[in-house]
PDB file of C-alpha atoms in Angstrom:
ATOM      1  CA  ASP S   1     138.562 166.587 193.633  1.00 78.00           C
ATOM      2  CA  ILE S   2     142.382 166.849 192.962  1.00 82.00           C
ATOM      3  CA  ALA S   3     144.275 165.421 190.013  1.00 80.00           C
ATOM      4  CA  LEU S   4     148.013 165.733 190.502  1.00 77.00           C
ATOM      5  CA  GLY S   5     150.622 164.540 188.021  1.00 75.00           C
ATOM      6  CA  GLN S   6     154.153 163.865 189.316  1.00 73.00           C
ATOM      7  CA  ASN S   7     156.722 163.690 186.537  1.00 71.00           C
ATOM      8  CA  SER S   8     160.188 162.088 186.615  1.00 64.00           C
ATOM      9  CA  TYR S   9     162.899 164.087 188.284  1.00 63.00           C
ATOM     10  CA  PRO S  10     165.258 161.107 189.222  1.00 60.00           C
ATOM     11  CA  SER S  11     167.098 163.172 192.030  1.00 64.00           C
ATOM     12  CA  ALA S  12     163.860 164.109 193.659  1.00 61.00           C
ATOM     13  CA  ASN S  13     161.479 161.078 193.277  1.00 62.00           C
ATOM     14  CA  ILE S  14     161.448 157.607 194.690  1.00 65.00           C
ATOM     15  CA  TYR S  15     160.655 155.011 192.189  1.00 63.00           C
ATOM     16  CA  GLY S  16     156.853 154.769 191.775  1.00 61.00           C
ATOM     17  CA  GLN S  17     156.068 158.265 192.764  1.00 69.00           C
ATOM     18  CA  GLU S  18     156.099 159.471 189.292  1.00 73.00           C
ATOM     19  CA  ARG S  19     152.516 158.906 188.328  1.00 75.00           C
ATOM     20  CA  LEU S  20     149.071 160.326 188.456  1.00 79.00           C
ATOM     21  CA  TYR S  21     147.375 160.776 191.807  1.00 80.00           C
ATOM     22  CA  LEU S  22     143.491 161.339 191.966  1.00 81.00           C
ATOM     23  CA  LEU S  23     142.246 162.251 195.274  1.00 84.00           C
ATOM     24  CA  LEU S  24     138.684 162.661 196.668  1.00 84.00           C
ATOM     25  CA  GLN S  25     137.730 164.679 199.481  1.00 87.00           C
ATOM     26  CA  ASP S  26     135.537 162.916 202.216  1.00 88.00           C
ATOM     27  CA  GLU S  27     133.069 164.415 204.753  1.00 88.00           C
ATOM     28  CA  LEU S  28     135.753 165.175 207.174  1.00 92.00           C
ATOM     29  CA  GLY S  29     137.843 167.108 204.680  1.00 90.00           C
ATOM     30  CA  ILE S  30     140.507 164.319 204.212  1.00 93.00           C
ATOM     31  CA  PHE S  31     141.758 163.652 200.649  1.00 92.00           C
ATOM     32  CA  ASN S  32     141.911 159.933 199.945  1.00 89.00           C
ATOM     33  CA  GLU S  33     143.408 158.448 196.847  1.00 84.00           C
ATOM     34  CA  VAL S  34     141.031 156.772 194.387  1.00 79.00           C
ATOM     35  CA  LEU S  35     143.093 156.106 191.414  1.00 68.00           C
ATOM     36  CA  PRO S  36     143.539 152.352 192.048  1.00 63.00           C
ATOM     37  CA  SER S  37     139.757 151.896 191.877  1.00 56.00           C
ATOM     38  CA  VAL S  38     139.689 153.833 188.501  1.00 56.00           C
ATOM     39  CA  THR S  39     142.413 152.393 186.478  1.00 56.00           C
ATOM     40  CA  LYS S  40     145.725 150.522 186.577  1.00 57.00           C
ATOM     41  CA  LEU S  41     148.480 152.705 188.195  1.00 54.00           C
ATOM     42  CA  ASP S  42     151.234 151.426 185.904  1.00 55.00           C
ATOM     43  CA  THR S  43     149.485 152.757 182.826  1.00 60.00           C
ATOM     44  CA  LEU S  44     149.727 156.372 184.113  1.00 71.00           C
ATOM     45  CA  LYS S  45     153.411 156.772 184.986  1.00 73.00           C
ATOM     46  CA  GLU S  46     155.011 160.136 184.610  1.00 75.00           C
ATOM     47  CA  ALA S  47     151.803 162.042 184.030  1.00 75.00           C
ATOM     48  CA  HIS S  48     152.825 165.786 183.608  1.00 75.00           C
ATOM     49  CA  SER S  49     150.126 167.780 181.719  1.00 78.00           C
ATOM     50  CA  MET S  50     146.410 167.406 182.178  1.00 79.00           C
ATOM     51  CA  GLU S  51     143.117 168.914 181.332  1.00 80.00           C
ATOM     52  CA  PRO S  52     139.830 168.060 183.130  1.00 81.00           C
ATOM     53  CA  ALA S  53     136.697 168.349 180.965  1.00 79.00           C
ATOM     54  CA  ASP S  54     133.547 166.412 180.423  1.00 81.00           C
ATOM     55  CA  PHE S  55     134.908 164.839 177.044  1.00 83.00           C
ATOM     56  CA  ASP S  56     131.932 162.428 176.591  1.00 82.00           C
ATOM     57  CA  MET S  57     129.316 164.950 177.722  1.00 80.00           C
ATOM     58  CA  ASP S  58     127.815 162.670 180.351  1.00 81.00           C
ATOM     59  CA  GLY S  59     127.924 165.181 183.252  1.00 78.00           C
ATOM     60  CA  ASP S  60     131.172 164.178 184.955  1.00 79.00           C
ATOM     61  CA  GLN S  61     134.804 165.435 184.632  1.00 80.00           C
ATOM     62  CA  ASP S  62     137.030 163.152 182.683  1.00 84.00           C
ATOM     63  CA  LEU S  63     140.754 163.685 182.545  1.00 83.00           C
ATOM     64  CA  PHE S  64     142.829 164.140 179.413  1.00 83.00           C
ATOM     65  CA  LEU S  65     146.662 163.912 180.120  1.00 82.00           C
ATOM     66  CA  SER S  66     149.963 163.400 178.549  1.00 82.00           C
ATOM     67  CA  ARG S  67     152.671 161.271 179.994  1.00 80.00           C
ATOM     68  CA  ILE S  68     156.283 160.139 179.261  1.00 79.00           C
ATOM     69  CA  VAL S  69     156.726 156.597 178.247  1.00 81.00           C
ATOM     70  CA  ARG S  70     160.210 155.043 178.543  1.00 81.00           C
ATOM     71  CA  GLU S  71     160.748 151.670 176.722  1.00 86.00           C
ATOM     72  CA  THR S  72     163.551 149.441 175.659  1.00 90.00           C
ATOM     73  CA  ILE S  73     163.198 148.165 172.106  1.00 91.00           C
ATOM     74  CA  MET S  74     165.406 145.933 170.024  1.00 92.00           C
ATOM     75  CA  GLU S  75     167.090 147.513 167.128  1.00 91.00           C
ATOM     76  CA  ASN S  76     169.477 145.548 164.917  1.00 92.00           C
ATOM     77  CA  GLY S  77     169.593 142.919 167.672  1.00 92.00           C
ATOM     78  CA  GLU S  78     170.701 145.494 170.409  1.00 92.00           C
ATOM     79  CA  PRO S  79     168.407 146.977 173.118  1.00 92.00           C
ATOM     80  CA  LYS S  80     167.828 150.634 172.776  1.00 93.00           C
ATOM     81  CA  ASN S  81     165.985 152.945 175.165  1.00 91.00           C
ATOM     82  CA  ILE S  82     163.448 155.322 173.788  1.00 90.00           C
ATOM     83  CA  THR S  83     161.339 157.987 175.337  1.00 86.00           C
ATOM     84  CA  TYR S  84     158.085 159.391 173.853  1.00 86.00           C
ATOM     85  CA  ASN S  85     154.993 161.236 174.973  1.00 84.00           C
ATOM     86  CA  ALA S  86     151.637 159.363 174.979  1.00 84.00           C
ATOM     87  CA  ILE S  87     148.119 160.832 175.374  1.00 85.00           C
ATOM     88  CA  GLU S  88     145.683 159.188 177.653  1.00 83.00           C
ATOM     89  CA  LEU S  89     141.937 159.857 178.544  1.00 85.00           C
ATOM     90  CA  VAL S  90     141.006 158.780 182.067  1.00 81.00           C
ATOM     91  CA  GLU S  91     137.177 158.438 181.692  1.00 82.00           C
ATOM     92  CA  ASN S  92     135.106 159.058 184.688  1.00 78.00           C
ATOM     93  CA  LYS S  93     132.445 156.427 185.176  1.00 75.00           C
ATOM     94  CA  LYS S  94     132.017 156.690 188.988  1.00 68.00           C
ATOM     95  CA  ALA S  95     129.936 159.861 188.854  1.00 65.00           C
ATOM     96  CA  GLU S  96     127.373 158.547 186.313  1.00 71.00           C
ATOM     97  CA  GLU S  97     124.899 157.669 188.990  1.00 77.00           C
ATOM     98  CA  ASN S  98     124.688 161.433 189.998  1.00 83.00           C
ATOM     99  CA  ASN S  99     122.815 164.323 188.421  1.00 87.00           C
ATOM    100  CA  PHE S 100     124.370 167.367 186.881  1.00 88.00           C
ATOM    101  CA  VAL S 101     123.473 170.621 185.048  1.00 91.00           C
ATOM    102  CA  GLN S 102     125.592 172.096 182.185  1.00 91.00           C
ATOM    103  CA  VAL S 103     125.651 175.842 181.599  1.00 94.00           C
ATOM    104  CA  LYS S 104     126.936 177.339 178.132  1.00 93.00           C
ATOM    105  CA  LEU S 105     126.623 181.103 177.802  1.00 93.00           C
ATOM    106  CA  VAL S 106     125.301 182.277 174.440  1.00 92.00           C
ATOM    107  CA  LYS S 107     125.312 185.724 172.961  1.00 90.00           C
ATOM    108  CA  ASN S 108     122.969 188.093 174.911  1.00 87.00           C
ATOM    109  CA  SER S 109     122.175 191.357 173.256  1.00 87.00           C
ATOM    110  CA  THR S 110     121.482 193.121 176.538  1.00 89.00           C
ATOM    111  CA  ILE S 111     125.056 192.499 177.729  1.00 91.00           C
ATOM    112  CA  LYS S 112     127.231 195.288 176.422  1.00 91.00           C
ATOM    113  CA  ASN S 113     130.905 195.728 176.378  1.00 92.00           C
ATOM    114  CA  ALA S 114     131.883 192.058 177.277  1.00 91.00           C
ATOM    115  CA  ASN S 115     134.116 189.756 175.167  1.00 91.00           C
ATOM    116  CA  ALA S 116     132.283 187.602 172.634  1.00 87.00           C
ATOM    117  CA  ALA S 117     133.182 184.318 174.494  1.00 89.00           C
ATOM    118  CA  TYR S 118     132.339 185.846 177.857  1.00 94.00           C
ATOM    119  CA  ILE S 119     135.779 184.740 179.177  1.00 93.00           C
ATOM    120  CA  GLY S 120     135.728 185.887 182.765  1.00 94.00           C
ATOM    121  CA  ALA S 121     132.241 185.326 183.462  1.00 96.00           C
ATOM    122  CA  LYS S 122     131.349 183.770 186.710  1.00 97.00           C
ATOM    123  CA  ILE S 123     128.669 181.100 187.051  1.00 98.00           C
ATOM    124  CA  PHE S 124     127.054 180.202 190.355  1.00 98.00           C
ATOM    125  CA  VAL S 125     124.792 177.285 190.766  1.00 97.00           C
ATOM    126  CA  TYR S 126     122.651 177.086 194.060  1.00 96.00           C
ATOM    127  CA  SER S 127     121.098 173.820 194.818  1.00 92.00           C
ATOM    128  CA  GLY S 128     119.910 172.966 198.308  1.00 88.00           C
ATOM    129  CA  ALA S 129     122.753 173.713 200.764  1.00 88.00           C
ATOM    130  CA  SER S 130     125.335 173.667 198.077  1.00 89.00           C
ATOM    131  CA  THR S 131     126.799 176.630 196.212  1.00 94.00           C
ATOM    132  CA  GLN S 132     129.185 176.035 193.375  1.00 94.00           C
ATOM    133  CA  LYS S 133     131.288 178.517 191.292  1.00 96.00           C
ATOM    134  CA  GLN S 134     133.004 178.175 188.038  1.00 94.00           C
ATOM    135  CA  GLU S 135     134.529 180.785 185.732  1.00 95.00           C
ATOM    136  CA  ILE S 136     134.657 180.890 181.979  1.00 93.00           C
ATOM    137  CA  GLN S 137     138.529 180.512 181.280  1.00 88.00           C
ATOM    138  CA  SER S 138     140.641 180.287 178.354  1.00 83.00           C
ATOM    139  CA  GLY S 139     144.127 178.772 178.339  1.00 73.00           C
ATOM    140  CA  LEU S 140     145.732 178.441 181.794  1.00 69.00           C
ATOM    141  CA  GLY S 141     149.626 178.746 180.991  1.00 66.00           C
ATOM    142  CA  HIS S 142     152.419 176.284 180.615  1.00 65.00           C
ATOM    143  CA  PHE S 143     151.195 172.763 179.605  1.00 60.00           C
ATOM    144  CA  ALA S 144     147.649 173.767 180.089  1.00 63.00           C
ATOM    145  CA  GLY S 145     144.989 173.301 177.350  1.00 67.00           C
ATOM    146  CA  MET S 146     141.910 175.215 176.476  1.00 73.00           C
ATOM    147  CA  GLN S 147     139.038 175.168 178.927  1.00 76.00           C
ATOM    148  CA  PRO S 148     135.693 174.151 177.786  1.00 80.00           C
ATOM    149  CA  PHE S 149     133.130 177.004 177.613  1.00 87.00           C
ATOM    150  CA  THR S 150     130.292 174.582 178.562  1.00 89.00           C
ATOM    151  CA  LYS S 151     130.580 174.200 182.451  1.00 90.00           C
ATOM    152  CA  THR S 152     129.445 171.232 184.285  1.00 88.00           C
ATOM    153  CA  PHE S 153     128.071 171.284 187.752  1.00 89.00           C
ATOM    154  CA  GLY S 154     127.434 168.060 189.731  1.00 85.00           C
ATOM    155  CA  ILE S 155     124.420 168.014 192.100  1.00 88.00           C
ATOM    156  CA  GLY S 156     124.636 164.600 193.335  1.00 85.00           C
ATOM    157  CA  GLN S 157     121.331 162.915 194.047  1.00 87.00           C
ATOM    158  CA  GLN S 158     119.472 166.279 193.994  1.00 89.00           C
ATOM    159  CA  THR S 159     116.778 166.589 191.179  1.00 91.00           C
ATOM    160  CA  SER S 160     116.366 170.334 191.236  1.00 92.00           C
ATOM    161  CA  ILE S 161     118.397 173.574 191.283  1.00 95.00           C
ATOM    162  CA  ASP S 162     117.286 176.723 193.189  1.00 96.00           C
ATOM    163  CA  SER S 163     118.945 179.222 190.856  1.00 97.00           C
ATOM    164  CA  ILE S 164     121.846 179.870 188.438  1.00 97.00           C
ATOM    165  CA  VAL S 165     123.548 183.348 188.684  1.00 97.00           C
ATOM    166  CA  VAL S 166     125.838 184.577 185.843  1.00 97.00           C
ATOM    167  CA  ILE S 167     127.943 187.663 186.471  1.00 97.00           C
ATOM    168  CA  TYR S 168     129.291 188.951 183.127  1.00 96.00           C
ATOM    169  CA  PRO S 169     132.923 190.254 182.431  1.00 95.00           C
ATOM    170  CA  ASN S 170     132.056 193.806 181.742  1.00 94.00           C
ATOM    171  CA  LYS S 171     132.501 197.083 183.653  1.00 93.00           C
ATOM    172  CA  ASP S 172     128.933 196.991 184.985  1.00 92.00           C
ATOM    173  CA  GLN S 173     129.203 193.338 185.925  1.00 94.00           C
ATOM    174  CA  ASP S 174     125.846 192.631 184.506  1.00 94.00           C
ATOM    175  CA  ARG S 175     123.932 190.000 186.252  1.00 94.00           C
ATOM    176  CA  LEU S 176     121.541 187.212 185.087  1.00 94.00           C
ATOM    177  CA  VAL S 177     119.491 185.094 187.476  1.00 95.00           C
ATOM    178  CA  ILE S 178     117.660 182.018 186.426  1.00 94.00           C
ATOM    179  CA  TYR S 179     115.323 180.378 188.890  1.00 94.00           C
TER     180      TYR S 179
END
């Protein structure tokens, strides 16, 4: 539910804090850390920019991130400290036992005066007692990447969806409902 990257600010961090935190909300609304069950903590130190997306198109959100790596190498027989950025993909395998639906908006000739990519469109998925909303977005600012235009909605163990509602980003806020 939450991915938080804490980078290295030596005066502010206690050693070991500068890493990736993955938190999952339980039924009581409490966020619990799940990263140790996903991957080794020491491989994700100093994570700073990240982008969630379904990179392998299997219905769950994976996490692409960059992190700072600090190493000591030997150069001409002398130790030398080096720093570089590494790119990591944290693949989500935990959610593969659940169901999902993916929504990608395609050109609709009845929708007038909206941008071609429908950036700003709101997508609602209603399934049982659950309502989920996502918005088609572009880049989100400093260190953020491009958001995928295909949106993934997890529906857990449910096998059906009541409806999908799309509100388009135009003056009339045209609406499409699929049952």
